[in-house]
PDB file of C-alpha atoms in Angstrom:
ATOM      1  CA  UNK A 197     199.503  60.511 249.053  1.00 43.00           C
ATOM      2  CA  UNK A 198     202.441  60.005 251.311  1.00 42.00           C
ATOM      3  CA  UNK A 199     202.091  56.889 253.846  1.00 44.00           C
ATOM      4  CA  UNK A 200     204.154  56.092 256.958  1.00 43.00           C
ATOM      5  CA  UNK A 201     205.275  52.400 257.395  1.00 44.00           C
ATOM      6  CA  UNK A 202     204.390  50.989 260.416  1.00 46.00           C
ATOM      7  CA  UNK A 203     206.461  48.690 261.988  1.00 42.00           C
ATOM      8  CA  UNK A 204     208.382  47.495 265.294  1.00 40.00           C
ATOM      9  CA  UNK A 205     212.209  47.012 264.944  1.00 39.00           C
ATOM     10  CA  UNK A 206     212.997  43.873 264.870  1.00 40.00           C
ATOM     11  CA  UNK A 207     214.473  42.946 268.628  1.00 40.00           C
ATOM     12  CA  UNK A 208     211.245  44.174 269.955  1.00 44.00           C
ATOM     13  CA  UNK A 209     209.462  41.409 268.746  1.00 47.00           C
ATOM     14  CA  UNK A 210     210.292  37.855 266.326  1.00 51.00           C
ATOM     15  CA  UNK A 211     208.290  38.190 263.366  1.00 51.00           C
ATOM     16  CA  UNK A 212     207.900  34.765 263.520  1.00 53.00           C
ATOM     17  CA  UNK A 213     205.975  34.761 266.992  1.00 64.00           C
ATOM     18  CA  UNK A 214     202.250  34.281 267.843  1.00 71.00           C
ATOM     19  CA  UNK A 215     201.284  36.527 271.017  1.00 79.00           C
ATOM     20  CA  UNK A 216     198.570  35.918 272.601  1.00 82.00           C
ATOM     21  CA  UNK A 217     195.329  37.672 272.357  1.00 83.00           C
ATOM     22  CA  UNK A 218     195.993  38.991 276.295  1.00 89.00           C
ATOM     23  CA  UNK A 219     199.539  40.194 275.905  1.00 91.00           C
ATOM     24  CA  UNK A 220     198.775  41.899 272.337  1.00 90.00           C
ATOM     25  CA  UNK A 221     195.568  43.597 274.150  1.00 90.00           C
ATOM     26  CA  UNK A 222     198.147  44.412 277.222  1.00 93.00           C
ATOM     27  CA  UNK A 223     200.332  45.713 274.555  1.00 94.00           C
ATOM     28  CA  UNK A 224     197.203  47.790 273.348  1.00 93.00           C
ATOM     29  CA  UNK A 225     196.407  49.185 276.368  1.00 93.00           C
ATOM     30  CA  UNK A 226     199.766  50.763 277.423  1.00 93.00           C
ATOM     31  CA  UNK A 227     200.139  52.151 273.966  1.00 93.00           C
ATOM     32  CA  UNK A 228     197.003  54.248 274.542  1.00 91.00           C
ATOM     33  CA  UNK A 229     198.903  55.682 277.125  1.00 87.00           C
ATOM     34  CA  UNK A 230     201.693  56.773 274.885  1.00 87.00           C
ATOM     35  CA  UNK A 231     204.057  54.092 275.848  1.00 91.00           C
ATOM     36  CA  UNK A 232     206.055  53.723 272.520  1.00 93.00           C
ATOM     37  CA  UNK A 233     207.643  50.429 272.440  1.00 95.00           C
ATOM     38  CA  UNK A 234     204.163  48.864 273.183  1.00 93.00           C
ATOM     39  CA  UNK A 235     203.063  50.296 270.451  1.00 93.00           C
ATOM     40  CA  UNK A 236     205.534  48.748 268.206  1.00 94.00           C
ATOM     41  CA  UNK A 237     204.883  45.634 269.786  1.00 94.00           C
ATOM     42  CA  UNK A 238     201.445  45.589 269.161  1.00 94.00           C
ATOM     43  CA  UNK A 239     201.918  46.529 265.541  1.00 93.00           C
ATOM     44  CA  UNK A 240     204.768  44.263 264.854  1.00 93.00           C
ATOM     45  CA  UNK A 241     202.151  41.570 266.467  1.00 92.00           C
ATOM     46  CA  UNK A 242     199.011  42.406 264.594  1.00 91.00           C
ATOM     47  CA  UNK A 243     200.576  43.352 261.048  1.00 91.00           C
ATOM     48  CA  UNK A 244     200.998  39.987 259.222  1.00 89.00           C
ATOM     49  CA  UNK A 245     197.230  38.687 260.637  1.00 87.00           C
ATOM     50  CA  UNK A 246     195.747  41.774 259.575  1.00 90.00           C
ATOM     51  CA  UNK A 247     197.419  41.481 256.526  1.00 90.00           C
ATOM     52  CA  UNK A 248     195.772  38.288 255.137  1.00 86.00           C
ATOM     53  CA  UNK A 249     192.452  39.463 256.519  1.00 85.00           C
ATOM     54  CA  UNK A 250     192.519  42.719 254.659  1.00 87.00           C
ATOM     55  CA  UNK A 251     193.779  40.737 251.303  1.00 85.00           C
ATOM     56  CA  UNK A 252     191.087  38.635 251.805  1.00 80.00           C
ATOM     57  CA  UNK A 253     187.998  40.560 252.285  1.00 78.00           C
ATOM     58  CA  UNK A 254     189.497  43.198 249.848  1.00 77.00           C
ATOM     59  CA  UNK A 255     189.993  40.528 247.407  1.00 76.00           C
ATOM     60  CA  UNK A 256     193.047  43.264 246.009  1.00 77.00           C
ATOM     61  CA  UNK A 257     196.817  41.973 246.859  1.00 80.00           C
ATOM     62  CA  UNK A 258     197.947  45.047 245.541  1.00 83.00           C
ATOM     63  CA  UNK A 259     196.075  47.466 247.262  1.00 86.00           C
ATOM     64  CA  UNK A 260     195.851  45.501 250.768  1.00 88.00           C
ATOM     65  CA  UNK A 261     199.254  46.731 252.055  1.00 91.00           C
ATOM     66  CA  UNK A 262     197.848  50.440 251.720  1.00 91.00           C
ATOM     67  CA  UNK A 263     194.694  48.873 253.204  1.00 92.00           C
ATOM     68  CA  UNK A 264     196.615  47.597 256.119  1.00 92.00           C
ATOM     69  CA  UNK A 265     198.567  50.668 256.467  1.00 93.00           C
ATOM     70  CA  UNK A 266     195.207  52.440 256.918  1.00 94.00           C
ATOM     71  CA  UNK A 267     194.009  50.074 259.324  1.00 93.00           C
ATOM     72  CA  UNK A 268     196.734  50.548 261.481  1.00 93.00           C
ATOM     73  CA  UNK A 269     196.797  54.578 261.172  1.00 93.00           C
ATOM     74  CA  UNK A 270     193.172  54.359 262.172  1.00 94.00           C
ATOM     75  CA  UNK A 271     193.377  52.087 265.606  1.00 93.00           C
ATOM     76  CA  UNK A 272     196.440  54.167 266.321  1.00 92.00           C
ATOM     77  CA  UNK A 273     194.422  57.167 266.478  1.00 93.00           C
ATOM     78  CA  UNK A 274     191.139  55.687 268.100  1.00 92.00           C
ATOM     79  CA  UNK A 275     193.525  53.705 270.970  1.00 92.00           C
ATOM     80  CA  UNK A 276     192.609  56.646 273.870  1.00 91.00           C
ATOM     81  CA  UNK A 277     189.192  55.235 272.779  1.00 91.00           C
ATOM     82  CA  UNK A 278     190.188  51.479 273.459  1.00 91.00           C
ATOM     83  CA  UNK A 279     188.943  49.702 276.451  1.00 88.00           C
ATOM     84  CA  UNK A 280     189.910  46.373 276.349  1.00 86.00           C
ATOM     85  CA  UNK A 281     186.311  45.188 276.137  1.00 83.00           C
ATOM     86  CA  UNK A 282     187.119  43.144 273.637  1.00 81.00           C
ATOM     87  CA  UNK A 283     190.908  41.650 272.272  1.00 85.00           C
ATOM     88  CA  UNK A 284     192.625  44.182 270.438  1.00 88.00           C
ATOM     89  CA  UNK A 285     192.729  41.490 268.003  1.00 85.00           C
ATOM     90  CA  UNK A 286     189.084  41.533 267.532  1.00 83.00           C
ATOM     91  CA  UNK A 287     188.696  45.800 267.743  1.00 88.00           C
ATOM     92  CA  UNK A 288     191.651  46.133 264.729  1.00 90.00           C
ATOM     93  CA  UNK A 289     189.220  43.404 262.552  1.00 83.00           C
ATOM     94  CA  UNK A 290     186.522  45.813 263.027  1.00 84.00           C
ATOM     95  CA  UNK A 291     188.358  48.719 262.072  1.00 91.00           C
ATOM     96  CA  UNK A 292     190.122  46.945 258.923  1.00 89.00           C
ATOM     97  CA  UNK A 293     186.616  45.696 258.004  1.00 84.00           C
ATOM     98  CA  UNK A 294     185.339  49.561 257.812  1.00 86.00           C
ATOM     99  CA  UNK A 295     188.232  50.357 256.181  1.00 90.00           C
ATOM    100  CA  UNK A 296     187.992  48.092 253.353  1.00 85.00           C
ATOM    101  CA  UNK A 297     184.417  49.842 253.308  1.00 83.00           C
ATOM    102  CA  UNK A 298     185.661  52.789 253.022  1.00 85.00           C
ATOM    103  CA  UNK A 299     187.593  52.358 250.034  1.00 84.00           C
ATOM    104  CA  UNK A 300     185.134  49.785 248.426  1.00 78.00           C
ATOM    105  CA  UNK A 301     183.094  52.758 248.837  1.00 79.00           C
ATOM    106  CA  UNK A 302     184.880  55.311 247.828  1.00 80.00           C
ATOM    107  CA  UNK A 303     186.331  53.348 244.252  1.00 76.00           C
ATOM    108  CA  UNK A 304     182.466  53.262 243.493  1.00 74.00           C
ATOM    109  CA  UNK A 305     182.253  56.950 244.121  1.00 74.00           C
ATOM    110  CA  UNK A 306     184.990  57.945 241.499  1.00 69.00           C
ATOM    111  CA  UNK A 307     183.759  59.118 238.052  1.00 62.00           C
ATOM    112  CA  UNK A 308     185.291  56.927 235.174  1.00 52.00           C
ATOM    113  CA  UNK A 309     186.519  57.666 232.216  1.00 49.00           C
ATOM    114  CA  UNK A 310     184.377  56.729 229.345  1.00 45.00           C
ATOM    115  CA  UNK A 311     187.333  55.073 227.204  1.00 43.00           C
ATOM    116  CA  UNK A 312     188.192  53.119 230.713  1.00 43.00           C
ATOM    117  CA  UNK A 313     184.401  51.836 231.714  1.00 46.00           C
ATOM    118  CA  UNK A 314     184.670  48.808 229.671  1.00 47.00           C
ATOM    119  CA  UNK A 315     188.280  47.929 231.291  1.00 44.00           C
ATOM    120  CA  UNK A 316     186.849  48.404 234.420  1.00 46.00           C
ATOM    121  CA  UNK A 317     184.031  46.845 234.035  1.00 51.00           C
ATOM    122  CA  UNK A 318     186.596  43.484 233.060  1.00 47.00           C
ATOM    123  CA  UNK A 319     189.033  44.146 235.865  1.00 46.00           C
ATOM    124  CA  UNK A 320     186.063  44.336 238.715  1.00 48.00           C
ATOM    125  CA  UNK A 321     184.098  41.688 237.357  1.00 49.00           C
ATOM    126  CA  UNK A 322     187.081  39.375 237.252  1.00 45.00           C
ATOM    127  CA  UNK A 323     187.731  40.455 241.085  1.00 46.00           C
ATOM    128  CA  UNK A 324     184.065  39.414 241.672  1.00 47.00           C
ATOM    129  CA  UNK A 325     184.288  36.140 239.980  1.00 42.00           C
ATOM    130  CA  UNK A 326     187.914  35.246 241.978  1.00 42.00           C
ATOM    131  CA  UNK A 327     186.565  36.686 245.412  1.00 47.00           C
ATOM    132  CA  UNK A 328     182.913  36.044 245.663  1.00 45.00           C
ATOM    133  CA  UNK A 329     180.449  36.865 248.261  1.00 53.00           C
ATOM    134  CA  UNK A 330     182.600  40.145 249.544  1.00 52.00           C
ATOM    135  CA  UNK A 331     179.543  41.621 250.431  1.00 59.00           C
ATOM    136  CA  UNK A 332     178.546  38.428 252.419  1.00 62.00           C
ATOM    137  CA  UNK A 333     182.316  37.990 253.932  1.00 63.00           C
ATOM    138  CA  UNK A 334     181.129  41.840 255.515  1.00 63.00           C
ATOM    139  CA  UNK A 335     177.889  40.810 256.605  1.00 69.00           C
ATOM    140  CA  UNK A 336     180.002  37.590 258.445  1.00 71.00           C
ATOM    141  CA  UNK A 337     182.325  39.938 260.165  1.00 69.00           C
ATOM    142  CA  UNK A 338     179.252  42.188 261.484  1.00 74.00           C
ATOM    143  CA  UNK A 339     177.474  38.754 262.596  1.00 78.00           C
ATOM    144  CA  UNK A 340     181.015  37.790 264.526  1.00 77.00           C
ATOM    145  CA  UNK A 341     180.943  41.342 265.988  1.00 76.00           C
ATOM    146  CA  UNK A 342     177.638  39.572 267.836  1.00 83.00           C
ATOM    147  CA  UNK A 343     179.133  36.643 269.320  1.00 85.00           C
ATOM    148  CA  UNK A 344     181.073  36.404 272.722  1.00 88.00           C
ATOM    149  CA  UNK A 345     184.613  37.272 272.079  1.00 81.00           C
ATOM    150  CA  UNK A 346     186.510  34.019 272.482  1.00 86.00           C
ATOM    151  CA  UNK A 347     184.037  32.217 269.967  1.00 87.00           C
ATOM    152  CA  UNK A 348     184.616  35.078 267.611  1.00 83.00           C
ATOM    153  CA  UNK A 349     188.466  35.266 267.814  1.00 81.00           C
ATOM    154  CA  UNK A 350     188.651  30.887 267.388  1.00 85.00           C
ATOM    155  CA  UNK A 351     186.542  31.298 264.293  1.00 85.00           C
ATOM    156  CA  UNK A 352     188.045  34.501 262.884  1.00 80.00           C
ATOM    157  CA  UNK A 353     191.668  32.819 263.348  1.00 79.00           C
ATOM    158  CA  UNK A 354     190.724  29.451 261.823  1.00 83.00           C
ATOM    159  CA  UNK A 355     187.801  29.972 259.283  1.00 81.00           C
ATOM    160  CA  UNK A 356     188.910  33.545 258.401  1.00 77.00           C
ATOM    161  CA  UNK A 357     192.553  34.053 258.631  1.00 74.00           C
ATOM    162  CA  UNK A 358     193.102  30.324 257.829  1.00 74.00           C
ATOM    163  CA  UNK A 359     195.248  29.485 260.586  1.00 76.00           C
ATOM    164  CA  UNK A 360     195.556  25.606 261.845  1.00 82.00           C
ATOM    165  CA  UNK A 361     193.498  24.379 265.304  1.00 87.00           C
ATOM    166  CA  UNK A 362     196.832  24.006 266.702  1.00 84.00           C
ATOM    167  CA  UNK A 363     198.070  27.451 265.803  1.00 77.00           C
ATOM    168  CA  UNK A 364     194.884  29.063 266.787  1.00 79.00           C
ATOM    169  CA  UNK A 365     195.668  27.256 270.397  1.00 82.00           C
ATOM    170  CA  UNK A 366     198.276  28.855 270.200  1.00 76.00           C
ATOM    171  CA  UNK A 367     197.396  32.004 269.676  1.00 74.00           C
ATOM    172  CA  UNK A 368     194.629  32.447 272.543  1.00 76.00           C
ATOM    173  CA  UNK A 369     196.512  30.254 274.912  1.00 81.00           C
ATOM    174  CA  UNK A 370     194.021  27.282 275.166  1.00 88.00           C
ATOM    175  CA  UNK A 371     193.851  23.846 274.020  1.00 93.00           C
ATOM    176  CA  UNK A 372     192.962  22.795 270.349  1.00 92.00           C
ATOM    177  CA  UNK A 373     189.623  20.921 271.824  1.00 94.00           C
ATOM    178  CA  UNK A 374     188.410  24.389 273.778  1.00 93.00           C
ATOM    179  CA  UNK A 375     189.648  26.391 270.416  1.00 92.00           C
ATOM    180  CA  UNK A 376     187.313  23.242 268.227  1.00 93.00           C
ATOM    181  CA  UNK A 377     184.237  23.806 270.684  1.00 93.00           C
ATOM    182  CA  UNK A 378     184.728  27.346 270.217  1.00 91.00           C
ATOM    183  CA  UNK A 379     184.415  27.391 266.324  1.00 91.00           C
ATOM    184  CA  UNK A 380     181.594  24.764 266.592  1.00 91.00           C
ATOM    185  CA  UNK A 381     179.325  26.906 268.952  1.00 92.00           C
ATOM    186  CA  UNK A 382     180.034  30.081 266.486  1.00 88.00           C
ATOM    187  CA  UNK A 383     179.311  27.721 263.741  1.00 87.00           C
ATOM    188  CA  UNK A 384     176.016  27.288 265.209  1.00 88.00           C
ATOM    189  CA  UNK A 385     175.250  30.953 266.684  1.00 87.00           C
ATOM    190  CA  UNK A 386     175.623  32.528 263.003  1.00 84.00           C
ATOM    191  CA  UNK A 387     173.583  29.891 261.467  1.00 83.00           C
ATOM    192  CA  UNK A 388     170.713  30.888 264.271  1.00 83.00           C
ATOM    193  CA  UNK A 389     171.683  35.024 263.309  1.00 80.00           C
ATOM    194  CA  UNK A 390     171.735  34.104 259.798  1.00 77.00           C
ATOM    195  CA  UNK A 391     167.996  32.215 260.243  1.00 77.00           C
ATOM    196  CA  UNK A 392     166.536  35.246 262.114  1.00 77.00           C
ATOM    197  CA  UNK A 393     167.039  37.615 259.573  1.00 66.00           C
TER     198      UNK A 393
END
């Protein structure tokens, strides 16, 4: 299978830089409409993020750059469909979590060899025992799929994607206390979904 690498050149954005969740949806948005140097910029933006969320709910280093290639090949063809409801931030975490799905899925599907099963059967129970509760880390990013969008994107950046309060500030362009309150109320709100069902 033959993938395309997607990235920005580098003057259109600093690798380096944290946009904000407005300018990256901006970016978003005027993609959709075929503008191509916002699309670059929104890739370049999203690419490293998305890439430690994908590794992480994949629990696979080596396949999440072909995960995050996906990913990206998949909002790129649903952005006439894009809104804005939401950050783009938050609509490409939905689509890389039904991506990882999708191949989680599709692995399964695959007959095995017979002289392989028991090699298999080592390799995926090692992934299980390094990355637990992958099922569960789905069922979290459906529950913050529930929650208002700026409690969602505070506790996706800091409790998902591992990023510091001050980074996550940042990021959304608010203070660290608003960003704090924000993770605290989604704290709470998924421990009231999780009760309910």
């Amino acid at each position: 299978m033959t993938t395309t690498t997607l990235t920005a050149p580098r003057h259109h954005t600093d690798p380096g830089t944290r946009w904000d969740d407005r300018t990256v949806t901006d970016w978003a948005l005027a993609a959709r409409s075929g503008d191509r140097h916002a699309t670059e910029r929104f890739v370049r933006a999203v690419r490293t993020d998305l890439l430690r969320y994908v590794t992480r709910l994949s629990g696979d280093a080596q396949a999440a750059e072909d995960l995050t290639q996906e990913t990206l090949l998949r909002a790129l063809r649903s952005l006439p469909a894009f809104e804005g409801r939401s950050s783009a931030r938050t609509w490409l975490l939905s689509i890389a979590r039904r991506t990882v799905v999708d191949r989680i899925r599709y692995e399964r599907s695959r007959p095995r060899l017979a002289d392989t099963a028991d090699w298999l059967t080592a390799v995926e129970g090692a992934q299980c025992r390094a990355q637990p509760g992958f099922e569960e880390g789905v069922a979290l990013a459906e529950l913050l799929a529930e929650l208002p969008t700026d409690r969602s994107t505070a506790f996706t950046l800091t409790q998902i994607l591992g990023l510091p309060y001050a980074e996550a500030a940042r990021a959304t362009g608010c203070p660290v206390g608003t960003v704090r309150s924000r993770v605290a109320r989604a704290r709470q709100a998924l421990i009231s979904q999780l009760a309910e069902r």
